[in-house]
Amino acid sequence: MSSDTDPYDHLNIALNSDGTLTRFINFPKKKANPIACNGDLVVSKDHTLNDEKKTRVRIYMPTIKSPPNRATRFPIIISYPFSNWYCSLWESEINYILTSKLVCQVPAIVVSVDYRVAPENRLPAQYHDGVDAILWVREQTLNPNGEQWIKDYGDISRCYLYGHGSGGNIAFFAALEATGMELEPLKIVGNIMNQPLFGGIVRTTSELQNSTDPLLPLCAQDLVWEFCLPKGENRDHWYCNPIMEGPHTSAISKLGRCLVIGFCGDFMFDRQQEFIKLLMRHGVQIEALFHDFGFHSIDLVDMGWANAIMESIEDFIAGDEKKP
């Protein structure tokens, strides 16, 4: 990847005169399958999250009706898929495969969130969608006509927020917002951030070393931040660079247990290390798992690494289940 890469060409997009994007890339899609057949290990169904915002959720559940050798109900994982802020993968085949792996590995009920994308919707819209999903899950347990999979098989007292890439960023800020909300009987007991996406004005060593990353060169990532940050803000805004002091800072110490997953070959490596130190300074109970090899979003193209990450998430959740 050359240093004069055109970020629009690389991302397969064109900016329209009204500020919207034309996205030329089309990922194979996968429809929900609410009725198991042919030995399906996972069933799924779609629900509207917010009509006005045109957001949705897809619920995934194992076809086994109770967790083996564990509690009588499944933990609930609210998942914010990878999008790099501008291109939703919510109903893509790859997201279906990865989410199904997560469902079976833990096992758990997963609520995958179709949050809005930029630049048509700038931050904090995605954080609002993330919180909407938390409140939607809570509502299902309180409403007599709520979603039966959650009411009958989900453990509302064992909810986790999980995000990949930009979704990891959303999981962090949604978790912070949730610390100031009355959510009972729902309880968020853990936050899982898989290669969370952050940035900043001053370049880090890992950014400079991997500036021509073949999957996501730095020039393309800079453009995406330009699309998603509030107009007039730069990459040192706390949405992008949570190390900077902001209204979010006071809530960090209230976060529950966290797992941060990364790869040493990721251009985000230094940012993620700084993020971990931030959480530690605020007394957050944190587990960090960084692999010596790999690059950003390697698990989207290498199922071996995808499986390894799912096993790490299973171990993290199992750690909570072993507590008295």
PDB file of C-alpha atoms in Angstrom:
ATOM      1  CA  MET A   1       0.000   0.000   0.000  1.00  0.00           C
ATOM      2  CA  SER A   2       1.655   3.228  -1.149  1.00  0.00           C
ATOM      3  CA  SER A   3       1.750   6.421   0.866  1.00  0.00           C
ATOM      4  CA  ASP A   4      -0.277   8.237  -1.820  1.00  0.00           C
ATOM      5  CA  THR A   5      -3.276   5.905  -1.486  1.00  0.00           C
ATOM      6  CA  ASP A   6      -6.602   7.603  -2.189  1.00  0.00           C
ATOM      7  CA  PRO A   7      -8.682   6.839   0.936  1.00  0.00           C
ATOM      8  CA  TYR A   8     -11.965   7.077  -1.001  1.00  0.00           C
ATOM      9  CA  ASP A   9     -10.786   4.488  -3.501  1.00  0.00           C
ATOM     10  CA  HIS A  10      -9.446   2.283  -0.740  1.00  0.00           C
ATOM     11  CA  LEU A  11     -12.734   2.366   1.181  1.00  0.00           C
ATOM     12  CA  ASN A  12     -14.784   1.938  -2.019  1.00  0.00           C
ATOM     13  CA  ILE A  13     -16.867   5.037  -1.351  1.00  0.00           C
ATOM     14  CA  ALA A  14     -17.764   8.376  -2.929  1.00  0.00           C
ATOM     15  CA  LEU A  15     -18.811  11.518  -1.062  1.00  0.00           C
ATOM     16  CA  ASN A  16     -22.000  13.059  -2.428  1.00  0.00           C
ATOM     17  CA  SER A  17     -22.756  16.779  -2.571  1.00  0.00           C
ATOM     18  CA  ASP A  18     -25.321  16.452   0.246  1.00  0.00           C
ATOM     19  CA  GLY A  19     -22.753  14.965   2.600  1.00  0.00           C
ATOM     20  CA  THR A  20     -23.935  11.369   2.292  1.00  0.00           C
ATOM     21  CA  LEU A  21     -21.845   8.479   1.010  1.00  0.00           C
ATOM     22  CA  THR A  22     -22.273   6.161  -1.913  1.00  0.00           C
ATOM     23  CA  ARG A  23     -20.908   2.795  -0.777  1.00  0.00           C
ATOM     24  CA  PHE A  24     -19.778   0.589  -3.645  1.00  0.00           C
ATOM     25  CA  ILE A  25     -18.809  -2.388  -1.512  1.00  0.00           C
ATOM     26  CA  ASN A  26     -21.483  -5.047  -1.017  1.00  0.00           C
ATOM     27  CA  PHE A  27     -21.001  -7.768   1.564  1.00  0.00           C
ATOM     28  CA  PRO A  28     -22.947 -11.028   1.137  1.00  0.00           C
ATOM     29  CA  LYS A  29     -25.995 -10.875   3.400  1.00  0.00           C
ATOM     30  CA  LYS A  30     -27.554 -13.511   5.617  1.00  0.00           C
ATOM     31  CA  LYS A  31     -31.208 -13.499   6.643  1.00  0.00           C
ATOM     32  CA  ALA A  32     -32.353 -14.414  10.117  1.00  0.00           C
ATOM     33  CA  ASN A  33     -33.520 -18.016  10.622  1.00  0.00           C
ATOM     34  CA  PRO A  34     -36.010 -18.153  13.518  1.00  0.00           C
ATOM     35  CA  ILE A  35     -36.798 -21.859  13.034  1.00  0.00           C
ATOM     36  CA  ALA A  36     -33.996 -24.402  13.317  1.00  0.00           C
ATOM     37  CA  CYS A  37     -33.613 -26.939  10.544  1.00  0.00           C
ATOM     38  CA  ASN A  38     -30.951 -29.295   9.167  1.00  0.00           C
ATOM     39  CA  GLY A  39     -29.070 -29.457  12.439  1.00  0.00           C
ATOM     40  CA  ASP A  40     -28.764 -25.680  12.919  1.00  0.00           C
ATOM     41  CA  LEU A  41     -26.907 -24.848  16.111  1.00  0.00           C
ATOM     42  CA  VAL A  42     -28.227 -21.268  16.225  1.00  0.00           C
ATOM     43  CA  VAL A  43     -31.567 -19.600  15.553  1.00  0.00           C
ATOM     44  CA  SER A  44     -32.063 -15.871  15.005  1.00  0.00           C
ATOM     45  CA  LYS A  45     -34.803 -13.300  14.544  1.00  0.00           C
ATOM     46  CA  ASP A  46     -34.969  -9.573  13.772  1.00  0.00           C
ATOM     47  CA  HIS A  47     -36.754  -6.822  15.706  1.00  0.00           C
ATOM     48  CA  THR A  48     -37.126  -3.095  15.208  1.00  0.00           C
ATOM     49  CA  LEU A  49     -35.125  -1.166  17.789  1.00  0.00           C
ATOM     50  CA  ASN A  50     -36.243   2.361  16.899  1.00  0.00           C
ATOM     51  CA  ASP A  51     -38.622   3.142  14.034  1.00  0.00           C
ATOM     52  CA  GLU A  52     -37.621   6.783  13.731  1.00  0.00           C
ATOM     53  CA  LYS A  53     -33.900   6.037  13.698  1.00  0.00           C
ATOM     54  CA  LYS A  54     -34.401   2.954  11.477  1.00  0.00           C
ATOM     55  CA  THR A  55     -32.318   0.812  13.798  1.00  0.00           C
ATOM     56  CA  ARG A  56     -32.786  -2.897  14.413  1.00  0.00           C
ATOM     57  CA  VAL A  57     -31.547  -5.772  16.526  1.00  0.00           C
ATOM     58  CA  ARG A  58     -31.040  -9.413  15.620  1.00  0.00           C
ATOM     59  CA  ILE A  59     -31.305 -11.929  18.441  1.00  0.00           C
ATOM     60  CA  TYR A  60     -29.211 -15.098  18.228  1.00  0.00           C
ATOM     61  CA  MET A  61     -29.847 -18.077  20.502  1.00  0.00           C
ATOM     62  CA  PRO A  62     -28.392 -21.590  20.734  1.00  0.00           C
ATOM     63  CA  THR A  63     -30.803 -24.350  19.762  1.00  0.00           C
ATOM     64  CA  ILE A  64     -29.922 -26.071  23.046  1.00  0.00           C
ATOM     65  CA  LYS A  65     -32.451 -24.686  25.497  1.00  0.00           C
ATOM     66  CA  SER A  66     -30.252 -24.484  28.599  1.00  0.00           C
ATOM     67  CA  PRO A  67     -26.542 -23.923  29.217  1.00  0.00           C
ATOM     68  CA  PRO A  68     -24.757 -27.267  29.691  1.00  0.00           C
ATOM     69  CA  ASN A  69     -23.479 -27.822  33.248  1.00  0.00           C
ATOM     70  CA  ARG A  70     -24.059 -24.190  34.161  1.00  0.00           C
ATOM     71  CA  ALA A  71     -26.860 -21.879  35.232  1.00  0.00           C
ATOM     72  CA  THR A  72     -30.385 -22.533  34.040  1.00  0.00           C
ATOM     73  CA  ARG A  73     -30.373 -19.438  31.822  1.00  0.00           C
ATOM     74  CA  PHE A  74     -28.014 -18.019  29.209  1.00  0.00           C
ATOM     75  CA  PRO A  75     -26.031 -14.826  29.779  1.00  0.00           C
ATOM     76  CA  ILE A  76     -27.059 -12.041  27.394  1.00  0.00           C
ATOM     77  CA  ILE A  77     -24.429 -10.346  25.231  1.00  0.00           C
ATOM     78  CA  ILE A  78     -25.362  -7.035  23.592  1.00  0.00           C
ATOM     79  CA  SER A  79     -23.087  -6.863  20.570  1.00  0.00           C
ATOM     80  CA  TYR A  80     -21.973  -3.881  18.484  1.00  0.00           C
ATOM     81  CA  PRO A  81     -20.497  -5.271  15.246  1.00  0.00           C
ATOM     82  CA  PHE A  82     -17.540  -3.918  13.287  1.00  0.00           C
ATOM     83  CA  SER A  83     -18.469  -1.123  10.866  1.00  0.00           C
ATOM     84  CA  ASN A  84     -15.448   1.212  10.893  1.00  0.00           C
ATOM     85  CA  TRP A  85     -18.178   3.810  11.489  1.00  0.00           C
ATOM     86  CA  TYR A  86     -19.231   4.095   7.827  1.00  0.00           C
ATOM     87  CA  CYS A  87     -20.260   0.624   6.579  1.00  0.00           C
ATOM     88  CA  SER A  88     -22.651  -1.604   8.507  1.00  0.00           C
ATOM     89  CA  LEU A  89     -21.898  -5.327   8.644  1.00  0.00           C
ATOM     90  CA  TRP A  90     -24.926  -6.077  10.823  1.00  0.00           C
ATOM     91  CA  GLU A  91     -26.737  -8.360   8.383  1.00  0.00           C
ATOM     92  CA  SER A  92     -23.617  -9.559   6.576  1.00  0.00           C
ATOM     93  CA  GLU A  93     -22.713 -13.211   6.284  1.00  0.00           C
ATOM     94  CA  ILE A  94     -19.417 -12.655   8.109  1.00  0.00           C
ATOM     95  CA  ASN A  95     -21.186 -11.063  11.087  1.00  0.00           C
ATOM     96  CA  TYR A  96     -23.660 -13.945  11.108  1.00  0.00           C
ATOM     97  CA  ILE A  97     -20.789 -16.458  11.186  1.00  0.00           C
ATOM     98  CA  LEU A  98     -18.847 -14.649  13.925  1.00  0.00           C
ATOM     99  CA  THR A  99     -21.919 -14.027  16.068  1.00  0.00           C
ATOM    100  CA  SER A 100     -23.044 -17.637  15.717  1.00  0.00           C
ATOM    101  CA  LYS A 101     -19.582 -18.743  16.863  1.00  0.00           C
ATOM    102  CA  LEU A 102     -19.925 -16.517  19.921  1.00  0.00           C
ATOM    103  CA  VAL A 103     -23.406 -17.865  20.685  1.00  0.00           C
ATOM    104  CA  CYS A 104     -22.223 -21.468  20.580  1.00  0.00           C
ATOM    105  CA  GLN A 105     -18.866 -20.956  22.283  1.00  0.00           C
ATOM    106  CA  VAL A 106     -20.042 -19.211  25.463  1.00  0.00           C
ATOM    107  CA  PRO A 107     -22.998 -20.269  25.089  1.00  0.00           C
ATOM    108  CA  ALA A 108     -25.156 -17.147  25.259  1.00  0.00           C
ATOM    109  CA  ILE A 109     -28.026 -15.195  23.788  1.00  0.00           C
ATOM    110  CA  VAL A 110     -26.557 -12.413  21.638  1.00  0.00           C
ATOM    111  CA  VAL A 111     -28.431  -9.245  20.716  1.00  0.00           C
ATOM    112  CA  SER A 112     -26.626  -7.779  17.696  1.00  0.00           C
ATOM    113  CA  VAL A 113     -27.260  -4.063  17.183  1.00  0.00           C
ATOM    114  CA  ASP A 114     -27.766  -2.398  13.803  1.00  0.00           C
ATOM    115  CA  TYR A 115     -26.540   1.043  14.845  1.00  0.00           C
ATOM    116  CA  ARG A 116     -26.459   4.048  12.504  1.00  0.00           C
ATOM    117  CA  VAL A 117     -23.371   4.839  10.434  1.00  0.00           C
ATOM    118  CA  ALA A 118     -21.462   7.990   9.471  1.00  0.00           C
ATOM    119  CA  PRO A 119     -21.319  10.536   7.934  1.00  0.00           C
ATOM    120  CA  GLU A 120     -25.111  10.486   7.628  1.00  0.00           C
ATOM    121  CA  ASN A 121     -25.174  10.092  11.414  1.00  0.00           C
ATOM    122  CA  ARG A 122     -22.269  11.451  13.411  1.00  0.00           C
ATOM    123  CA  LEU A 123     -21.223  10.589  16.947  1.00  0.00           C
ATOM    124  CA  PRO A 124     -22.777  10.443  19.499  1.00  0.00           C
ATOM    125  CA  ALA A 125     -25.690   8.953  17.484  1.00  0.00           C
ATOM    126  CA  GLN A 126     -24.052   5.517  17.612  1.00  0.00           C
ATOM    127  CA  TYR A 127     -23.698   5.726  21.395  1.00  0.00           C
ATOM    128  CA  HIS A 128     -27.383   6.579  21.675  1.00  0.00           C
ATOM    129  CA  ASP A 129     -28.206   3.512  19.581  1.00  0.00           C
ATOM    130  CA  GLY A 130     -25.994   1.442  21.854  1.00  0.00           C
ATOM    131  CA  VAL A 131     -27.895   2.596  24.934  1.00  0.00           C
ATOM    132  CA  ASP A 132     -31.228   2.089  23.131  1.00  0.00           C
ATOM    133  CA  ALA A 133     -30.300  -1.578  22.745  1.00  0.00           C
ATOM    134  CA  ILE A 134     -29.589  -1.935  26.468  1.00  0.00           C
ATOM    135  CA  LEU A 135     -32.957  -0.385  27.313  1.00  0.00           C
ATOM    136  CA  TRP A 136     -34.678  -2.588  24.706  1.00  0.00           C
ATOM    137  CA  VAL A 137     -33.304  -5.740  26.331  1.00  0.00           C
ATOM    138  CA  ARG A 138     -34.494  -4.516  29.736  1.00  0.00           C
ATOM    139  CA  GLU A 139     -37.952  -3.746  28.336  1.00  0.00           C
ATOM    140  CA  GLN A 140     -38.349  -7.307  27.043  1.00  0.00           C
ATOM    141  CA  THR A 141     -38.172  -8.690  30.568  1.00  0.00           C
ATOM    142  CA  LEU A 142     -40.588  -6.124  32.004  1.00  0.00           C
ATOM    143  CA  ASN A 143     -43.163  -6.288  29.211  1.00  0.00           C
ATOM    144  CA  PRO A 144     -45.599  -9.220  29.449  1.00  0.00           C
ATOM    145  CA  ASN A 145     -45.478  -9.340  25.636  1.00  0.00           C
ATOM    146  CA  GLY A 146     -41.706  -9.022  25.466  1.00  0.00           C
ATOM    147  CA  GLU A 147     -39.414 -11.147  23.311  1.00  0.00           C
ATOM    148  CA  GLN A 148     -39.861 -14.734  24.515  1.00  0.00           C
ATOM    149  CA  TRP A 149     -36.300 -15.869  23.859  1.00  0.00           C
ATOM    150  CA  ILE A 150     -35.041 -13.261  26.317  1.00  0.00           C
ATOM    151  CA  LYS A 151     -37.883 -13.768  28.810  1.00  0.00           C
ATOM    152  CA  ASP A 152     -37.705 -17.571  28.830  1.00  0.00           C
ATOM    153  CA  TYR A 153     -34.001 -18.285  28.328  1.00  0.00           C
ATOM    154  CA  GLY A 154     -31.979 -15.143  29.083  1.00  0.00           C
ATOM    155  CA  ASP A 155     -30.426 -14.134  32.396  1.00  0.00           C
ATOM    156  CA  ILE A 156     -31.048 -10.400  32.630  1.00  0.00           C
ATOM    157  CA  SER A 157     -28.770 -10.205  35.690  1.00  0.00           C
ATOM    158  CA  ARG A 158     -25.777 -11.348  33.573  1.00  0.00           C
ATOM    159  CA  CYS A 159     -25.533  -8.956  30.640  1.00  0.00           C
ATOM    160  CA  TYR A 160     -22.338  -8.091  28.788  1.00  0.00           C
ATOM    161  CA  LEU A 161     -21.536  -5.387  26.274  1.00  0.00           C
ATOM    162  CA  TYR A 162     -19.328  -6.570  23.410  1.00  0.00           C
ATOM    163  CA  GLY A 163     -17.923  -4.589  20.509  1.00  0.00           C
ATOM    164  CA  HIS A 164     -15.508  -5.157  17.643  1.00  0.00           C
ATOM    165  CA  GLY A 165     -13.400  -2.259  16.285  1.00  0.00           C
ATOM    166  CA  SER A 166     -15.704   0.763  16.128  1.00  0.00           C
ATOM    167  CA  GLY A 167     -18.171  -1.405  18.033  1.00  0.00           C
ATOM    168  CA  GLY A 168     -15.594  -1.680  20.819  1.00  0.00           C
ATOM    169  CA  ASN A 169     -15.559   2.099  21.022  1.00  0.00           C
ATOM    170  CA  ILE A 170     -19.377   2.073  21.207  1.00  0.00           C
ATOM    171  CA  ALA A 171     -19.373  -0.607  23.906  1.00  0.00           C
ATOM    172  CA  PHE A 172     -17.087   1.578  26.038  1.00  0.00           C
ATOM    173  CA  PHE A 173     -19.163   4.745  25.757  1.00  0.00           C
ATOM    174  CA  ALA A 174     -22.495   2.909  26.068  1.00  0.00           C
ATOM    175  CA  ALA A 175     -21.178   1.243  29.222  1.00  0.00           C
ATOM    176  CA  LEU A 176     -20.188   4.646  30.619  1.00  0.00           C
ATOM    177  CA  GLU A 177     -23.653   6.039  29.917  1.00  0.00           C
ATOM    178  CA  ALA A 178     -25.271   2.997  31.519  1.00  0.00           C
ATOM    179  CA  THR A 179     -23.420   3.584  34.807  1.00  0.00           C
ATOM    180  CA  GLY A 180     -25.702   6.561  35.457  1.00  0.00           C
ATOM    181  CA  MET A 181     -28.971   4.831  34.571  1.00  0.00           C
ATOM    182  CA  GLU A 182     -31.526   2.845  36.557  1.00  0.00           C
ATOM    183  CA  LEU A 183     -31.481  -0.491  34.741  1.00  0.00           C
ATOM    184  CA  GLU A 184     -32.792  -2.995  37.296  1.00  0.00           C
ATOM    185  CA  PRO A 185     -33.442  -5.854  36.891  1.00  0.00           C
ATOM    186  CA  LEU A 186     -30.859  -5.712  34.060  1.00  0.00           C
ATOM    187  CA  LYS A 187     -27.279  -5.775  35.242  1.00  0.00           C
ATOM    188  CA  ILE A 188     -24.197  -5.203  33.090  1.00  0.00           C
ATOM    189  CA  VAL A 189     -21.546  -7.400  34.669  1.00  0.00           C
ATOM    190  CA  GLY A 190     -18.818  -7.051  32.049  1.00  0.00           C
ATOM    191  CA  ASN A 191     -17.598  -5.146  29.001  1.00  0.00           C
ATOM    192  CA  ILE A 192     -15.663  -6.814  26.191  1.00  0.00           C
ATOM    193  CA  MET A 193     -13.763  -4.662  23.700  1.00  0.00           C
ATOM    194  CA  ASN A 194     -12.228  -6.513  20.770  1.00  0.00           C
ATOM    195  CA  GLN A 195      -9.624  -4.321  19.047  1.00  0.00           C
ATOM    196  CA  PRO A 196     -11.438  -1.108  20.057  1.00  0.00           C
ATOM    197  CA  LEU A 197     -10.990   1.784  17.665  1.00  0.00           C
ATOM    198  CA  PHE A 198      -9.462   4.977  19.048  1.00  0.00           C
ATOM    199  CA  GLY A 199      -7.261   7.752  17.691  1.00  0.00           C
ATOM    200  CA  GLY A 200      -5.609  11.094  18.334  1.00  0.00           C
ATOM    201  CA  ILE A 201      -3.774  13.964  16.699  1.00  0.00           C
ATOM    202  CA  VAL A 202      -0.234  13.011  17.719  1.00  0.00           C
ATOM    203  CA  ARG A 203       0.841   9.863  15.888  1.00  0.00           C
ATOM    204  CA  THR A 204       1.883   6.849  17.947  1.00  0.00           C
ATOM    205  CA  THR A 205       4.741   4.524  17.084  1.00  0.00           C
ATOM    206  CA  SER A 206       2.400   1.708  16.032  1.00  0.00           C
ATOM    207  CA  GLU A 207       0.460   4.077  13.767  1.00  0.00           C
ATOM    208  CA  LEU A 208       3.628   5.240  12.033  1.00  0.00           C
ATOM    209  CA  GLN A 209       4.970   1.702  11.696  1.00  0.00           C
ATOM    210  CA  ASN A 210       1.712   0.473  10.166  1.00  0.00           C
ATOM    211  CA  SER A 211       0.636   3.608   8.304  1.00  0.00           C
ATOM    212  CA  THR A 212       0.339   1.669   5.046  1.00  0.00           C
ATOM    213  CA  ASP A 213      -1.600  -1.245   6.549  1.00  0.00           C
ATOM    214  CA  PRO A 214      -3.129  -3.121   3.573  1.00  0.00           C
ATOM    215  CA  LEU A 215      -6.535  -3.468   5.229  1.00  0.00           C
ATOM    216  CA  LEU A 216      -6.866  -0.028   6.791  1.00  0.00           C
ATOM    217  CA  PRO A 217      -4.114   2.494   5.988  1.00  0.00           C
ATOM    218  CA  LEU A 218      -3.853   5.492   8.260  1.00  0.00           C
ATOM    219  CA  CYS A 219      -5.102   7.912   5.605  1.00  0.00           C
ATOM    220  CA  ALA A 220      -8.347   5.902   5.325  1.00  0.00           C
ATOM    221  CA  GLN A 221      -8.808   5.796   9.079  1.00  0.00           C
ATOM    222  CA  ASP A 222      -8.243   9.559   9.313  1.00  0.00           C
ATOM    223  CA  LEU A 223     -10.981  10.070   6.732  1.00  0.00           C
ATOM    224  CA  VAL A 224     -13.391   7.861   8.652  1.00  0.00           C
ATOM    225  CA  TRP A 225     -12.790   9.863  11.845  1.00  0.00           C
ATOM    226  CA  GLU A 226     -13.491  13.020   9.833  1.00  0.00           C
ATOM    227  CA  PHE A 227     -16.819  11.469   8.821  1.00  0.00           C
ATOM    228  CA  CYS A 228     -17.939  10.344  12.257  1.00  0.00           C
ATOM    229  CA  LEU A 229     -16.764  12.995  14.721  1.00  0.00           C
ATOM    230  CA  PRO A 230     -19.039  15.982  15.429  1.00  0.00           C
ATOM    231  CA  LYS A 231     -18.471  18.704  12.853  1.00  0.00           C
ATOM    232  CA  GLY A 232     -15.640  21.014  13.802  1.00  0.00           C
ATOM    233  CA  GLU A 233     -13.995  18.484  16.150  1.00  0.00           C
ATOM    234  CA  ASN A 234     -10.625  16.810  15.613  1.00  0.00           C
ATOM    235  CA  ARG A 235      -9.175  13.439  16.610  1.00  0.00           C
ATOM    236  CA  ASP A 236      -8.394  14.648  20.132  1.00  0.00           C
ATOM    237  CA  HIS A 237     -12.102  14.802  20.908  1.00  0.00           C
ATOM    238  CA  TRP A 238     -12.801  12.300  23.701  1.00  0.00           C
ATOM    239  CA  TYR A 239     -15.008  10.162  21.416  1.00  0.00           C
ATOM    240  CA  CYS A 240     -11.877   9.370  19.446  1.00  0.00           C
ATOM    241  CA  ASN A 241      -9.245   9.855  22.133  1.00  0.00           C
ATOM    242  CA  PRO A 242     -10.728   8.903  25.535  1.00  0.00           C
ATOM    243  CA  ILE A 243      -7.399   9.723  27.216  1.00  0.00           C
ATOM    244  CA  MET A 244      -8.415  13.370  26.877  1.00  0.00           C
ATOM    245  CA  GLU A 245     -10.376  14.783  29.781  1.00  0.00           C
ATOM    246  CA  GLY A 246     -14.097  14.998  29.061  1.00  0.00           C
ATOM    247  CA  PRO A 247     -17.557  14.465  30.539  1.00  0.00           C
ATOM    248  CA  HIS A 248     -16.963  10.715  30.263  1.00  0.00           C
ATOM    249  CA  THR A 249     -13.963  10.705  32.605  1.00  0.00           C
ATOM    250  CA  SER A 250     -15.823  10.742  35.919  1.00  0.00           C
ATOM    251  CA  ALA A 251     -17.802   7.609  35.010  1.00  0.00           C
ATOM    252  CA  ILE A 252     -14.825   5.391  34.141  1.00  0.00           C
ATOM    253  CA  SER A 253     -14.304   4.251  37.723  1.00  0.00           C
ATOM    254  CA  LYS A 254     -17.903   2.970  37.792  1.00  0.00           C
ATOM    255  CA  LEU A 255     -17.332   0.462  34.991  1.00  0.00           C
ATOM    256  CA  GLY A 256     -17.621  -3.231  35.696  1.00  0.00           C
ATOM    257  CA  ARG A 257     -15.065  -5.856  34.779  1.00  0.00           C
ATOM    258  CA  CYS A 258     -13.484  -5.337  31.337  1.00  0.00           C
ATOM    259  CA  LEU A 259     -11.717  -7.468  28.749  1.00  0.00           C
ATOM    260  CA  VAL A 260      -9.628  -5.772  26.045  1.00  0.00           C
ATOM    261  CA  ILE A 261      -8.382  -7.904  23.139  1.00  0.00           C
ATOM    262  CA  GLY A 262      -5.748  -6.775  20.637  1.00  0.00           C
ATOM    263  CA  PHE A 263      -2.910  -7.680  18.301  1.00  0.00           C
ATOM    264  CA  CYS A 264       0.634  -6.375  18.402  1.00  0.00           C
ATOM    265  CA  GLY A 265       0.652  -5.818  14.631  1.00  0.00           C
ATOM    266  CA  ASP A 266      -2.426  -3.583  14.813  1.00  0.00           C
ATOM    267  CA  PHE A 267      -1.846   0.114  14.051  1.00  0.00           C
ATOM    268  CA  MET A 268      -4.137   0.660  17.086  1.00  0.00           C
ATOM    269  CA  PHE A 269      -1.813  -1.231  19.450  1.00  0.00           C
ATOM    270  CA  ASP A 270      -0.367   1.833  21.223  1.00  0.00           C
ATOM    271  CA  ARG A 271      -3.797   3.472  21.520  1.00  0.00           C
ATOM    272  CA  GLN A 272      -5.204   0.324  23.079  1.00  0.00           C
ATOM    273  CA  GLN A 273      -2.299   0.130  25.547  1.00  0.00           C
ATOM    274  CA  GLU A 274      -2.964   3.735  26.555  1.00  0.00           C
ATOM    275  CA  PHE A 275      -6.647   2.877  26.942  1.00  0.00           C
ATOM    276  CA  ILE A 276      -5.827  -0.020  29.262  1.00  0.00           C
ATOM    277  CA  LYS A 277      -3.643   2.259  31.403  1.00  0.00           C
ATOM    278  CA  LEU A 278      -6.534   4.748  31.559  1.00  0.00           C
ATOM    279  CA  LEU A 279      -8.877   2.062  32.885  1.00  0.00           C
ATOM    280  CA  MET A 280      -6.284   0.911  35.412  1.00  0.00           C
ATOM    281  CA  ARG A 281      -5.743   4.469  36.678  1.00  0.00           C
ATOM    282  CA  HIS A 282      -9.454   4.621  37.441  1.00  0.00           C
ATOM    283  CA  GLY A 283      -9.416   1.324  39.312  1.00  0.00           C
ATOM    284  CA  VAL A 284     -11.303  -0.720  36.724  1.00  0.00           C
ATOM    285  CA  GLN A 285     -10.885  -4.482  37.011  1.00  0.00           C
ATOM    286  CA  ILE A 286      -9.379  -5.325  33.643  1.00  0.00           C
ATOM    287  CA  GLU A 287      -8.071  -8.296  31.730  1.00  0.00           C
ATOM    288  CA  ALA A 288      -5.931  -7.555  28.669  1.00  0.00           C
ATOM    289  CA  LEU A 289      -5.179 -10.170  26.046  1.00  0.00           C
ATOM    290  CA  PHE A 290      -2.733  -9.161  23.298  1.00  0.00           C
ATOM    291  CA  HIS A 291      -1.387 -11.573  20.699  1.00  0.00           C
ATOM    292  CA  ASP A 292       2.164 -11.278  19.391  1.00  0.00           C
ATOM    293  CA  PHE A 293       1.062 -11.558  15.777  1.00  0.00           C
ATOM    294  CA  GLY A 294      -1.865 -10.371  13.694  1.00  0.00           C
ATOM    295  CA  PHE A 295      -3.265  -7.118  12.386  1.00  0.00           C
ATOM    296  CA  HIS A 296      -6.398  -5.046  12.861  1.00  0.00           C
ATOM    297  CA  SER A 297      -9.545  -7.116  12.228  1.00  0.00           C
ATOM    298  CA  ILE A 298      -7.579 -10.271  11.435  1.00  0.00           C
ATOM    299  CA  ASP A 299     -10.530 -12.242  12.831  1.00  0.00           C
ATOM    300  CA  LEU A 300     -12.709 -11.051   9.940  1.00  0.00           C
ATOM    301  CA  VAL A 301     -10.511 -12.939   7.488  1.00  0.00           C
ATOM    302  CA  ASP A 302      -8.919 -15.714   9.582  1.00  0.00           C
ATOM    303  CA  MET A 303     -11.348 -18.066  11.318  1.00  0.00           C
ATOM    304  CA  GLY A 304      -8.534 -19.529  13.408  1.00  0.00           C
ATOM    305  CA  TRP A 305      -8.078 -16.177  15.127  1.00  0.00           C
ATOM    306  CA  ALA A 306     -11.848 -15.701  15.287  1.00  0.00           C
ATOM    307  CA  ASN A 307     -12.125 -18.981  17.195  1.00  0.00           C
ATOM    308  CA  ALA A 308      -9.307 -17.964  19.543  1.00  0.00           C
ATOM    309  CA  ILE A 309     -11.063 -14.696  20.368  1.00  0.00           C
ATOM    310  CA  MET A 310     -14.363 -16.476  21.033  1.00  0.00           C
ATOM    311  CA  GLU A 311     -12.576 -18.846  23.423  1.00  0.00           C
ATOM    312  CA  SER A 312     -11.118 -15.841  25.257  1.00  0.00           C
ATOM    313  CA  ILE A 313     -14.597 -14.340  25.629  1.00  0.00           C
ATOM    314  CA  GLU A 314     -15.923 -17.663  26.895  1.00  0.00           C
ATOM    315  CA  ASP A 315     -13.169 -17.767  29.539  1.00  0.00           C
ATOM    316  CA  PHE A 316     -13.904 -14.173  30.587  1.00  0.00           C
ATOM    317  CA  ILE A 317     -17.611 -14.887  31.064  1.00  0.00           C
ATOM    318  CA  ALA A 318     -16.910 -18.227  32.738  1.00  0.00           C
ATOM    319  CA  GLY A 319     -14.783 -16.334  35.261  1.00  0.00           C
ATOM    320  CA  ASP A 320     -17.912 -14.481  36.411  1.00  0.00           C
ATOM    321  CA  GLU A 321     -19.939 -17.687  36.593  1.00  0.00           C
ATOM    322  CA  LYS A 322     -17.382 -19.270  38.940  1.00  0.00           C
ATOM    323  CA  LYS A 323     -17.784 -16.474  41.483  1.00  0.00           C
ATOM    324  CA  PRO A 324     -20.029 -17.227  44.484  1.00  0.00           C
TER     325      PRO A 324
END
